[in-house]
């Protein structure tokens, strides 16, 4: 973490409370760097201070904007720290300010682009989405992420969740766009099947649709008969369609 992140922390409080906070931080650091600890790690002093501050505020259950700043500084140190992200969710739920949720999403955008395969960040986005209820910006963001890495499982999974949660329709063109870019993209094939057949909230499960998709998969196979993803998609479309045909 850069020194600027540490210096930017706003720890405004009265003198007595600040001294108590500093004493707690020093005590936490001293405990953390005891020489008798097995396999001690030599962290930079800024890292130790931020980590100690975070642990103290977490222990105190301080749900404040100051705690948001401290936990964010801790996340810059380690974006995969689940405890930091969980603490931020508790703070946001406690403060219930729409502006803070929107700011949090902007922070998530930045960190997602820097750490596109971080489980914690993508899970955190789902929490924000349920509050902000703006699926369009999530669809736009996942497209930006997938254009950077078209096989990012986390981005595909998040988009699938958005489509299911907000009952988004007309995603056929999106999967087709990525299959035109790479017809071997298994994530795109999987997403296409989900949006057309597996998403029970939005699917019209018809024989006509399955026949059309079987033709599409066969067309894509003309480019390469060794395309396992297209073969599996074709098999799935036809095999699952048998039960529909039998009931007609």
Coordinates of N, CA and C in Angstrom, one line a residue:
X1 N 0.8 -1.2 0.0 CA 0.0 0.0 0.0 C 0.9 1.2 0.0
X2 N 0.5 2.2 -0.8 CA 1.3 3.4 -0.9 C 1.1 4.3 0.4
X3 N 2.1 5.1 0.6 CA 2.1 6.0 1.8 C 0.9 6.9 1.8
X4 N 0.5 7.4 0.6 CA -0.5 8.3 0.4 C -1.9 7.8 1.0
X5 N -2.1 6.5 0.8 CA -3.3 5.9 1.3 C -3.3 6.0 2.9
X6 N -2.2 5.8 3.5 CA -2.1 5.8 4.9 C -2.3 7.3 5.4
X7 N -1.7 8.2 4.7 CA -1.8 9.6 5.1 C -3.2 10.2 4.9
X8 N -3.9 9.7 4.0 CA -5.2 10.2 3.6 C -6.3 9.7 4.6
X9 N -6.0 8.8 5.5 CA -7.0 8.3 6.5 C -7.4 9.5 7.4
X10 N -8.8 9.7 7.5 CA -9.3 10.7 8.4 C -9.7 10.0 9.7
X11 N -8.9 10.3 10.7 CA -9.1 9.7 12.0 C -9.6 10.7 13.0
X12 N -10.4 11.7 12.5 CA -10.9 12.8 13.4 C -11.6 12.2 14.6
X13 N -11.2 12.7 15.8 CA -11.8 12.3 17.0 C -11.2 13.2 18.1
X14 N -11.7 13.2 19.3 CA -11.1 14.1 20.3 C -9.7 13.5 20.7
X15 N -8.9 14.3 21.4 CA -7.5 14.0 21.7 C -7.4 12.7 22.5
X16 N -8.3 12.6 23.5 CA -8.3 11.4 24.4 C -8.6 10.1 23.6
X17 N -9.6 10.2 22.8 CA -10.0 9.0 22.1 C -8.9 8.7 21.1
X18 N -8.3 9.7 20.5 CA -7.2 9.4 19.5 C -6.0 8.7 20.2
X19 N -5.7 9.2 21.4 CA -4.6 8.6 22.1 C -4.9 7.1 22.5
X20 N -6.2 6.9 22.9 CA -6.6 5.5 23.2 C -6.5 4.6 21.9
X21 N -6.9 5.2 20.8 CA -6.8 4.5 19.6 C -5.4 4.1 19.2
X22 N -4.5 5.1 19.4 CA -3.1 4.9 19.0 C -2.5 3.8 20.0
X23 N -2.9 3.9 21.2 CA -2.4 2.9 22.2 C -2.8 1.5 21.8
X24 N -4.1 1.4 21.4 CA -4.6 0.1 21.0 C -3.9 -0.4 19.7
X25 N -3.6 0.5 18.8 CA -2.9 0.1 17.6 C -1.5 -0.4 17.9
X26 N -0.8 0.4 18.8 CA 0.6 0.0 19.2 C 0.6 -1.4 19.8
X27 N -0.4 -1.6 20.7 CA -0.5 -2.9 21.4 C -0.7 -4.0 20.4
X28 N -1.6 -3.8 19.5 CA -1.9 -4.8 18.5 C -0.7 -5.1 17.6
X29 N 0.1 -4.1 17.2 CA 1.3 -4.3 16.4 C 2.3 -5.1 17.2
X30 N 2.5 -4.7 18.5 CA 3.5 -5.4 19.3 C 3.2 -6.8 19.5
X31 N 1.9 -7.1 19.6 CA 1.4 -8.5 19.7 C 1.7 -9.3 18.4
X32 N 1.6 -8.5 17.3 CA 1.7 -9.1 15.9 C 3.1 -9.4 15.5
X33 N 4.1 -8.6 16.1 CA 5.5 -8.8 15.7 C 6.3 -9.4 16.8
X34 N 5.7 -10.1 17.7 CA 6.5 -10.8 18.8 C 7.5 -11.7 18.1
X35 N 8.7 -11.6 18.6 CA 9.8 -12.5 18.0 C 9.6 -14.0 18.2
X36 N 8.8 -14.4 19.2 CA 8.5 -15.8 19.4 C 7.5 -16.4 18.4
X37 N 6.8 -15.5 17.7 CA 5.9 -16.0 16.7 C 6.6 -16.9 15.7
X38 N 5.9 -18.0 15.3 CA 6.5 -18.9 14.3 C 6.4 -18.3 12.9
X39 N 7.5 -18.3 12.1 CA 7.5 -17.8 10.8 C 7.0 -16.4 10.7
X40 N 7.6 -15.5 11.4 CA 7.1 -14.1 11.3 C 7.4 -13.5 10.0
X41 N 6.5 -12.6 9.5 CA 6.7 -11.9 8.3 C 7.0 -10.4 8.5
X42 N 8.0 -9.9 7.8 CA 8.4 -8.5 8.0 C 7.6 -7.6 7.1
X43 N 6.5 -7.1 7.7 CA 5.6 -6.2 6.9 C 6.2 -4.7 7.1
X44 N 5.8 -3.9 6.1 CA 6.1 -2.5 6.2 C 5.3 -1.9 7.3
X45 N 5.8 -0.8 7.9 CA 5.1 -0.2 9.0 C 3.7 0.3 8.7
X46 N 3.5 0.8 7.5 CA 2.2 1.3 7.0 C 1.2 0.2 7.0
X47 N 1.7 -1.0 6.5 CA 0.8 -2.2 6.5 C 0.4 -2.6 7.9
X48 N 1.3 -2.6 8.8 CA 1.0 -3.0 10.2 C 0.0 -2.0 10.8
X49 N 0.2 -0.7 10.6 CA -0.7 0.3 11.2 C -2.1 0.1 10.6
X50 N -2.2 0.0 9.3 CA -3.5 -0.1 8.7 C -4.2 -1.4 9.2
X51 N -3.5 -2.5 9.2 CA -4.1 -3.8 9.7 C -4.5 -3.7 11.1
X52 N -3.7 -3.1 11.9 CA -4.1 -2.9 13.4 C -5.3 -2.0 13.5
X53 N -5.3 -0.9 12.8 CA -6.5 0.0 12.9 C -7.8 -0.8 12.5
X54 N -7.7 -1.6 11.4 CA -8.8 -2.3 10.9 C -9.3 -3.3 12.0
X55 N -8.4 -4.1 12.5 CA -8.8 -5.1 13.5 C -9.4 -4.4 14.7
X56 N -9.0 -3.3 15.1 CA -9.5 -2.6 16.3 C -10.9 -2.1 16.0
X57 N -11.1 -1.4 14.8 CA -12.5 -0.9 14.5 C -13.5 -2.1 14.3
X58 N -12.9 -3.2 13.7 CA -13.8 -4.4 13.5 C -14.2 -4.9 14.9
X59 N -13.3 -5.0 15.8 CA -13.6 -5.5 17.2 C -14.6 -4.6 17.9
X60 N -14.4 -3.3 17.7 CA -15.3 -2.3 18.3 C -16.7 -2.3 17.6
X61 N -16.8 -2.9 16.4 CA -18.0 -2.8 15.6 C -18.4 -1.3 15.3
X62 N -17.4 -0.6 14.9 CA -17.6 0.8 14.6 C -18.1 0.9 13.1
X63 N -19.3 1.2 13.0 CA -19.9 1.3 11.6 C -20.0 2.8 11.3
X64 N -18.9 3.3 10.7 CA -18.8 4.7 10.4 C -18.1 4.9 9.1
X65 N -18.1 6.2 8.6 CA -17.4 6.5 7.4 C -15.9 6.4 7.6
X66 N -15.5 6.7 8.8 CA -14.1 6.5 9.1 C -13.7 5.0 9.0
X67 N -14.5 4.1 9.5 CA -14.2 2.7 9.3 C -14.2 2.3 7.9
X68 N -15.0 2.9 7.0 CA -15.0 2.6 5.6 C -13.7 3.0 5.0
X69 N -13.1 4.1 5.4 CA -11.8 4.5 4.9 C -10.7 3.6 5.4
X70 N -10.7 3.2 6.6 CA -9.7 2.3 7.1 C -9.8 0.9 6.4
X71 N -11.0 0.4 6.3 CA -11.1 -0.9 5.7 C -10.7 -0.9 4.2
X72 N -11.0 0.3 3.5 CA -10.6 0.4 2.1 C -9.0 0.4 2.0
X73 N -8.4 1.1 3.0 CA -6.9 1.1 3.0 C -6.4 -0.3 3.2
X74 N -7.1 -1.1 4.1 CA -6.7 -2.5 4.3 C -6.9 -3.3 3.0
X75 N -7.9 -3.0 2.3 CA -8.2 -3.7 1.1 C -7.2 -3.4 0.0
X76 N -6.7 -2.2 -0.1 CA -5.6 -1.9 -1.0 C -4.4 -2.7 -0.7
X77 N -4.2 -3.0 0.6 CA -3.1 -3.8 1.0 C -3.3 -5.3 0.6
X78 N -4.6 -5.7 0.7 CA -4.9 -7.1 0.3 C -6.3 -7.2 -0.2
X79 N -6.5 -7.1 -1.5 CA -7.9 -7.1 -2.0 C -8.7 -8.4 -1.8
X80 N -8.0 -9.4 -1.4 CA -8.7 -10.7 -1.2 C -9.1 -11.0 0.2
X81 N -8.9 -9.9 1.1 CA -9.2 -10.1 2.5 C -10.7 -10.1 2.7
X82 N -11.3 -11.3 3.0 CA -12.8 -11.4 3.1 C -13.3 -10.6 4.3
X83 N -12.6 -10.6 5.4 CA -13.0 -9.9 6.6 C -13.2 -8.4 6.3
X84 N -12.4 -7.8 5.5 CA -12.5 -6.4 5.2 C -13.8 -6.1 4.3
X85 N -14.0 -7.0 3.4 CA -15.2 -6.8 2.5 C -16.5 -7.0 3.3
X86 N -16.5 -8.0 4.2 CA -17.6 -8.3 5.0 C -17.9 -7.1 6.0
X87 N -16.9 -6.6 6.5 CA -17.0 -5.4 7.4 C -17.6 -4.2 6.7
X88 N -17.2 -4.0 5.5 CA -17.7 -2.9 4.7 C -19.2 -3.1 4.4
X89 N -19.6 -4.4 4.2 CA -21.1 -4.6 4.0 C -21.9 -4.3 5.2
X90 N -21.3 -4.7 6.4 CA -22.0 -4.4 7.6 C -22.1 -2.9 7.8
X91 N -21.1 -2.1 7.5 CA -21.1 -0.7 7.6 C -22.1 -0.1 6.7
X92 N -22.1 -0.5 5.4 CA -23.1 0.1 4.5 C -24.5 -0.2 4.9
X93 N -24.8 -1.4 5.4 CA -26.1 -1.8 5.8 C -26.5 -0.9 7.0
X94 N -25.6 -0.6 7.8 CA -25.9 0.2 9.0 C -26.1 1.7 8.7
X95 N -25.3 2.2 7.8 CA -25.5 3.6 7.4 C -26.6 3.9 6.5
X96 N -26.9 2.9 5.6 CA -28.1 3.0 4.6 C -28.1 4.4 3.9
X97 N -27.0 4.7 3.3 CA -26.9 6.0 2.5 C -26.7 5.6 1.0
X98 N -27.6 6.0 0.1 CA -27.5 5.6 -1.3 C -26.2 6.1 -1.9
X99 N -25.8 7.3 -1.5 CA -24.5 7.9 -2.1 C -23.3 7.0 -1.8
X100 N -23.3 6.4 -0.6 CA -22.2 5.5 -0.2 C -22.2 4.3 -1.0
X101 N -23.4 3.7 -1.3 CA -23.5 2.5 -2.1 C -23.0 2.8 -3.5
X102 N -23.3 4.0 -4.1 CA -22.8 4.3 -5.4 C -21.3 4.5 -5.4
X103 N -20.8 5.1 -4.4 CA -19.3 5.3 -4.3 C -18.7 3.9 -4.2
X104 N -19.3 3.0 -3.4 CA -18.8 1.7 -3.2 C -18.7 1.0 -4.6
X105 N -19.7 1.2 -5.4 CA -19.7 0.5 -6.7 C -18.5 1.0 -7.6
X106 N -18.3 2.3 -7.5 CA -17.2 2.9 -8.2 C -15.8 2.4 -7.8
X107 N -15.7 2.1 -6.4 CA -14.5 1.5 -5.9 C -14.4 0.1 -6.4
X108 N -15.5 -0.6 -6.5 CA -15.5 -2.0 -7.0 C -15.1 -2.0 -8.4
X109 N -15.6 -1.0 -9.2 CA -15.2 -1.0 -10.6 C -13.7 -0.9 -10.8
X110 N -13.1 0.0 -10.0 CA -11.6 0.2 -10.0 C -10.9 -1.1 -9.6
X111 N -11.3 -1.7 -8.5 CA -10.6 -2.9 -8.0 C -10.9 -4.1 -8.9
X112 N -12.1 -4.2 -9.5 CA -12.4 -5.3 -10.4 C -11.5 -5.3 -11.6
X113 N -11.3 -4.1 -12.1 CA -10.4 -4.0 -13.3 C -9.0 -4.3 -13.0
X114 N -8.6 -4.0 -11.7 CA -7.2 -4.3 -11.3 C -7.1 -5.8 -10.9
X115 N -8.2 -6.4 -10.4 CA -8.1 -7.8 -9.9 C -9.3 -8.5 -10.4
X116 N -9.4 -8.8 -11.7 CA -10.6 -9.3 -12.4 C -11.0 -10.7 -12.0
X117 N -10.1 -11.4 -11.3 CA -10.5 -12.8 -10.9 C -10.5 -12.9 -9.3
X118 N -10.9 -11.9 -8.7 CA -11.0 -11.8 -7.2 C -12.4 -12.2 -6.8
X119 N -12.6 -13.3 -6.1 CA -13.9 -13.8 -5.7 C -14.6 -12.7 -4.8
X120 N -13.9 -12.2 -3.8 CA -14.5 -11.3 -2.9 C -15.1 -10.0 -3.5
X121 N -14.4 -9.5 -4.5 CA -14.9 -8.3 -5.2 C -16.2 -8.6 -5.9
X122 N -16.2 -9.7 -6.7 CA -17.4 -10.0 -7.4 C -18.6 -10.3 -6.5
X123 N -18.4 -11.0 -5.4 CA -19.4 -11.3 -4.4 C -20.0 -10.0 -3.8
X124 N -19.0 -9.0 -3.6 CA -19.4 -7.7 -3.0 C -20.3 -7.0 -4.0
X125 N -20.0 -7.1 -5.3 CA -20.9 -6.4 -6.3 C -22.3 -6.9 -6.2
X126 N -22.5 -8.2 -6.0 CA -23.9 -8.7 -5.9 C -24.7 -8.0 -4.8
X127 N -24.0 -7.8 -3.6 CA -24.6 -7.1 -2.5 C -25.0 -5.7 -2.9
X128 N -24.1 -5.0 -3.6 CA -24.4 -3.6 -4.0 C -25.5 -3.6 -5.0
X129 N -25.6 -4.6 -5.9 CA -26.6 -4.6 -7.0 C -28.0 -4.8 -6.4
X130 N -28.1 -5.6 -5.3 CA -29.4 -5.8 -4.7 C -30.0 -4.5 -4.1
X131 N -29.1 -3.6 -3.7 CA -29.5 -2.3 -3.1 C -29.7 -1.3 -4.2
X132 N -28.8 -1.2 -5.2 CA -28.9 -0.1 -6.2 C -29.9 -0.5 -7.3
X133 N -30.1 -1.7 -7.6 CA -31.1 -2.2 -8.5 C -31.0 -1.5 -9.9
X134 N -29.8 -1.6 -10.4 CA -29.5 -1.0 -11.7 C -28.8 -2.0 -12.6
X135 N -29.5 -3.0 -13.1 CA -28.9 -4.1 -13.9 C -28.1 -3.6 -15.1
X136 N -28.6 -2.5 -15.7 CA -28.0 -2.0 -17.0 C -26.5 -1.7 -16.7
X137 N -26.1 -1.0 -15.6 CA -24.7 -0.7 -15.4 C -23.9 -1.9 -15.1
X138 N -24.5 -3.0 -14.6 CA -23.8 -4.2 -14.4 C -23.6 -5.0 -15.7
X139 N -24.5 -4.9 -16.6 CA -24.4 -5.5 -17.9 C -23.3 -4.8 -18.7
X140 N -23.2 -3.5 -18.5 CA -22.2 -2.7 -19.2 C -20.8 -3.0 -18.7
X141 N -20.8 -3.1 -17.3 CA -19.5 -3.4 -16.7 C -18.9 -4.8 -17.0
X142 N -19.8 -5.8 -17.0 CA -19.3 -7.1 -17.3 C -18.9 -7.2 -18.8
X143 N -19.5 -6.5 -19.7 CA -19.1 -6.5 -21.1 C -17.7 -5.9 -21.2
X144 N -17.4 -4.8 -20.5 CA -16.1 -4.2 -20.5 C -15.1 -5.2 -20.0
X145 N -15.4 -5.9 -18.9 CA -14.5 -6.9 -18.3 C -14.2 -8.0 -19.3
X146 N -15.3 -8.5 -19.9 CA -15.1 -9.6 -20.8 C -14.4 -9.3 -22.1
X147 N -14.5 -8.0 -22.5 CA -13.7 -7.6 -23.7 C -12.2 -7.6 -23.4
X148 N -11.9 -7.5 -22.1 CA -10.5 -7.6 -21.7 C -10.1 -9.0 -21.6
X149 N -10.9 -9.9 -21.1 CA -10.7 -11.3 -21.0 C -12.0 -12.1 -21.2
X150 N -12.2 -12.6 -22.4 CA -13.5 -13.2 -22.8 C -13.7 -14.5 -22.0
X151 N -12.8 -15.0 -21.3 CA -13.0 -16.3 -20.6 C -12.9 -16.1 -19.1
X152 N -13.2 -14.9 -18.6 CA -13.2 -14.6 -17.2 C -14.5 -15.2 -16.6
X153 N -14.3 -16.3 -15.9 CA -15.4 -17.0 -15.3 C -16.2 -16.2 -14.4
X154 N -15.5 -15.3 -13.6 CA -16.2 -14.5 -12.6 C -17.2 -13.5 -13.2
X155 N -16.7 -12.9 -14.3 CA -17.6 -11.9 -15.1 C -18.8 -12.6 -15.7
X156 N -18.6 -13.8 -16.3 CA -19.7 -14.5 -16.9 C -20.7 -14.9 -15.8
X157 N -20.2 -15.4 -14.7 CA -21.0 -15.9 -13.6 C -21.8 -14.7 -13.0
X158 N -21.2 -13.5 -12.9 CA -21.9 -12.4 -12.4 C -23.0 -11.9 -13.3
X159 N -22.6 -11.9 -14.6 CA -23.7 -11.5 -15.6 C -24.8 -12.5 -15.6
X160 N -24.6 -13.8 -15.4 CA -25.6 -14.8 -15.3 C -26.5 -14.5 -14.1
X161 N -25.9 -14.1 -13.0 CA -26.6 -13.8 -11.8 C -27.5 -12.6 -12.0
X162 N -27.0 -11.6 -12.6 CA -27.7 -10.3 -12.9 C -29.0 -10.6 -13.8
X163 N -28.7 -11.4 -14.8 CA -29.8 -11.8 -15.7 C -30.9 -12.6 -15.0
X164 N -30.5 -13.5 -14.1 CA -31.5 -14.3 -13.4 C -32.2 -13.4 -12.3
X165 N -31.4 -12.6 -11.6 CA -32.0 -11.8 -10.5 C -32.9 -10.7 -10.9
X166 N -32.6 -10.1 -12.0 CA -33.4 -8.9 -12.5 C -34.3 -9.3 -13.7
X167 N -34.3 -10.6 -14.1 CA -35.1 -11.1 -15.2 C -34.9 -10.4 -16.5
X168 N -33.6 -10.3 -16.8 CA -33.2 -9.6 -18.0 C -33.5 -10.5 -19.2
X169 N -34.0 -9.9 -20.3 CA -34.3 -10.7 -21.5 C -33.4 -10.3 -22.6
X170 N -33.5 -11.0 -23.7 CA -32.8 -10.6 -25.0 C -31.3 -10.6 -24.8
X171 N -30.7 -11.7 -24.3 CA -29.3 -11.8 -24.2 C -28.6 -12.6 -25.3
X172 N -29.5 -13.1 -26.2 CA -29.0 -14.0 -27.3 C -27.9 -13.3 -28.1
X173 N -28.1 -12.0 -28.4 CA -27.1 -11.3 -29.2 C -25.8 -11.1 -28.5
X174 N -25.8 -11.0 -27.2 CA -24.6 -10.9 -26.4 C -23.7 -12.1 -26.5
X175 N -24.3 -13.3 -26.3 CA -23.5 -14.5 -26.4 C -23.0 -14.7 -27.8
X176 N -23.9 -14.4 -28.8 CA -23.5 -14.6 -30.2 C -22.3 -13.7 -30.5
X177 N -22.3 -12.5 -30.0 CA -21.1 -11.6 -30.2 C -19.8 -12.2 -29.8
X178 N -19.8 -12.8 -28.6 CA -18.6 -13.4 -28.1 C -18.2 -14.7 -28.8
X179 N -19.2 -15.4 -29.3 CA -19.0 -16.7 -30.0 C -18.4 -16.3 -31.4
X180 N -18.8 -15.2 -31.9 CA -18.2 -14.8 -33.2 C -16.8 -14.4 -33.0
X181 N -16.4 -13.9 -31.9 CA -15.1 -13.5 -31.6 C -14.2 -14.8 -31.4
X182 N -14.8 -15.8 -30.7 CA -14.1 -17.1 -30.4 C -15.1 -18.2 -30.3
X183 N -15.3 -19.0 -31.3 CA -16.4 -20.0 -31.3 C -16.0 -21.2 -30.4
X184 N -14.8 -21.1 -29.8 CA -14.5 -22.2 -28.9 C -14.6 -21.7 -27.4
X185 N -15.2 -20.6 -27.2 CA -15.4 -20.0 -25.9 C -16.5 -20.8 -25.1
X186 N -16.1 -21.7 -24.3 CA -17.0 -22.5 -23.6 C -17.9 -21.7 -22.6
X187 N -17.4 -20.6 -22.0 CA -18.2 -19.8 -21.2 C -19.3 -19.1 -21.9
X188 N -19.0 -18.7 -23.1 CA -20.1 -18.1 -24.0 C -21.1 -19.1 -24.3
X189 N -20.8 -20.3 -24.7 CA -21.7 -21.3 -25.0 C -22.6 -21.6 -23.7
X190 N -22.0 -21.8 -22.6 CA -22.7 -22.1 -21.4 C -23.7 -20.9 -21.1
X191 N -23.2 -19.7 -21.2 CA -24.1 -18.5 -21.0 C -25.3 -18.5 -21.9
X192 N -25.0 -18.9 -23.2 CA -26.1 -18.9 -24.2 C -27.1 -19.9 -23.8
X193 N -26.7 -21.1 -23.4 CA -27.7 -22.1 -23.0 C -28.5 -21.6 -21.8
X194 N -27.8 -21.0 -20.8 CA -28.5 -20.6 -19.6 C -29.6 -19.5 -20.0
X195 N -29.2 -18.5 -20.8 CA -30.2 -17.5 -21.1 C -31.3 -18.0 -21.9
X196 N -31.1 -19.0 -22.8 CA -32.1 -19.4 -23.7 C -33.0 -20.6 -23.1
X197 N -32.3 -21.4 -22.2 CA -33.0 -22.6 -21.8 C -33.1 -22.9 -20.3
X198 N -32.1 -22.4 -19.6 CA -32.0 -22.8 -18.1 C -32.6 -21.7 -17.2
X199 N -32.7 -20.5 -17.7 CA -33.2 -19.5 -16.8 C -34.7 -19.5 -16.9
X200 N -35.3 -20.2 -15.9 CA -36.7 -20.6 -15.9 C -37.6 -19.3 -15.8
X201 N -37.1 -18.2 -15.3 CA -37.9 -17.0 -15.2 C -38.2 -16.4 -16.5
X202 N -37.3 -16.6 -17.5 CA -37.4 -15.9 -18.7 C -37.5 -16.8 -19.9
X203 N -37.4 -18.0 -19.8 CA -37.3 -18.9 -20.9 C -38.6 -19.3 -21.5
X204 N -38.7 -19.3 -22.8 CA -39.8 -19.9 -23.5 C -39.2 -21.2 -24.2
X205 N -39.5 -22.3 -23.5 CA -38.8 -23.6 -23.9 C -39.6 -24.2 -25.0
X206 N -39.3 -23.9 -26.3 CA -40.1 -24.4 -27.4 C -39.2 -25.3 -28.3
X207 N -39.9 -26.2 -29.0 CA -39.2 -27.0 -30.0 C -38.6 -26.1 -31.1
X208 N -39.3 -25.1 -31.5 CA -38.8 -24.2 -32.6 C -37.5 -23.6 -32.2
X209 N -37.4 -23.1 -30.9 CA -36.2 -22.5 -30.5 C -35.0 -23.5 -30.5
X210 N -35.3 -24.7 -30.0 CA -34.3 -25.8 -30.0 C -33.8 -26.2 -31.4
X211 N -34.7 -26.2 -32.3 CA -34.3 -26.5 -33.7 C -33.4 -25.4 -34.2
X212 N -33.8 -24.2 -33.9 CA -33.0 -23.0 -34.4 C -31.6 -23.1 -33.8
X213 N -31.5 -23.4 -32.5 CA -30.2 -23.4 -31.8 C -29.4 -24.6 -32.3
X214 N -30.0 -25.7 -32.6 CA -29.3 -26.9 -33.1 C -28.7 -26.5 -34.5
X215 N -29.4 -25.8 -35.3 CA -28.9 -25.3 -36.6 C -27.7 -24.4 -36.4
X216 N -27.8 -23.5 -35.4 CA -26.8 -22.5 -35.1 C -25.5 -23.2 -34.7
X217 N -25.6 -24.2 -33.8 CA -24.5 -25.0 -33.3 C -23.8 -25.7 -34.5
X218 N -24.7 -26.3 -35.3 CA -24.1 -27.1 -36.5 C -23.4 -26.1 -37.5
X219 N -23.9 -24.9 -37.6 CA -23.3 -23.9 -38.5 C -21.9 -23.6 -37.9
X220 N -21.8 -23.4 -36.6 CA -20.5 -23.1 -35.9 C -19.6 -24.2 -36.1
X221 N -20.1 -25.5 -36.1 CA -19.2 -26.6 -36.2 C -18.6 -26.7 -37.6
X222 N -19.1 -26.1 -38.5 CA -18.5 -26.1 -39.9 C -17.2 -25.4 -39.9
X223 N -17.0 -24.5 -38.9 CA -15.7 -23.8 -38.8 C -14.6 -24.8 -38.2
X224 N -15.1 -25.7 -37.3 CA -14.1 -26.6 -36.8 C -14.9 -27.8 -36.1
X225 N -14.8 -29.0 -36.7 CA -15.5 -30.1 -36.2 C -14.8 -30.6 -34.9
X226 N -13.7 -30.1 -34.5 CA -13.0 -30.4 -33.2 C -13.4 -29.5 -32.1
X227 N -14.5 -28.7 -32.3 CA -14.9 -27.8 -31.3 C -15.8 -28.5 -30.3
X228 N -15.2 -28.9 -29.2 CA -15.9 -29.7 -28.1 C -17.1 -28.9 -27.5
X229 N -16.9 -27.6 -27.3 CA -18.0 -26.8 -26.7 C -19.2 -26.7 -27.6
X230 N -19.0 -26.6 -28.9 CA -20.2 -26.6 -29.8 C -20.9 -27.9 -29.9
X231 N -20.1 -29.0 -29.9 CA -20.6 -30.3 -29.9 C -21.5 -30.6 -28.6
X232 N -20.9 -30.2 -27.5 CA -21.7 -30.4 -26.2 C -23.0 -29.6 -26.2
X233 N -22.9 -28.3 -26.7 CA -24.1 -27.5 -26.8 C -25.1 -28.1 -27.7
X234 N -24.7 -28.6 -28.8 CA -25.6 -29.3 -29.8 C -26.3 -30.5 -29.1
X235 N -25.5 -31.3 -28.4 CA -26.0 -32.5 -27.7 C -27.0 -32.1 -26.7
X236 N -26.7 -31.1 -25.9 CA -27.6 -30.6 -24.8 C -28.9 -30.1 -25.4
X237 N -28.8 -29.3 -26.4 CA -30.0 -28.8 -27.0 C -31.0 -29.9 -27.5
X238 N -30.4 -30.9 -28.2 CA -31.2 -32.0 -28.8 C -31.6 -32.9 -27.7
X239 N -30.8 -33.3 -26.8 CA -31.1 -34.3 -25.8 C -32.2 -33.8 -24.8
X240 N -32.0 -32.5 -24.4 CA -33.0 -32.0 -23.5 C -34.4 -31.7 -24.2
X241 N -34.3 -31.5 -25.5 CA -35.5 -31.3 -26.3 C -36.3 -32.5 -26.4
X242 N -35.8 -33.7 -26.2 CA -36.5 -34.9 -26.4 C -37.8 -35.0 -25.5
X243 N -37.6 -34.6 -24.2 CA -38.7 -34.6 -23.3 C -39.8 -33.7 -23.7
X244 N -39.4 -32.5 -24.3 CA -40.4 -31.6 -24.8 C -41.2 -32.2 -25.9
X245 N -40.5 -32.8 -26.9 CA -41.1 -33.5 -28.0 C -42.1 -34.6 -27.6
X246 N -41.6 -35.3 -26.6 CA -42.5 -36.4 -26.1 C -43.8 -36.0 -25.5
X247 N -43.7 -34.8 -24.9 CA -44.9 -34.3 -24.2 C -45.9 -33.6 -25.2
X248 N -45.4 -33.3 -26.4 CA -46.3 -32.6 -27.4 C -47.3 -33.6 -28.0

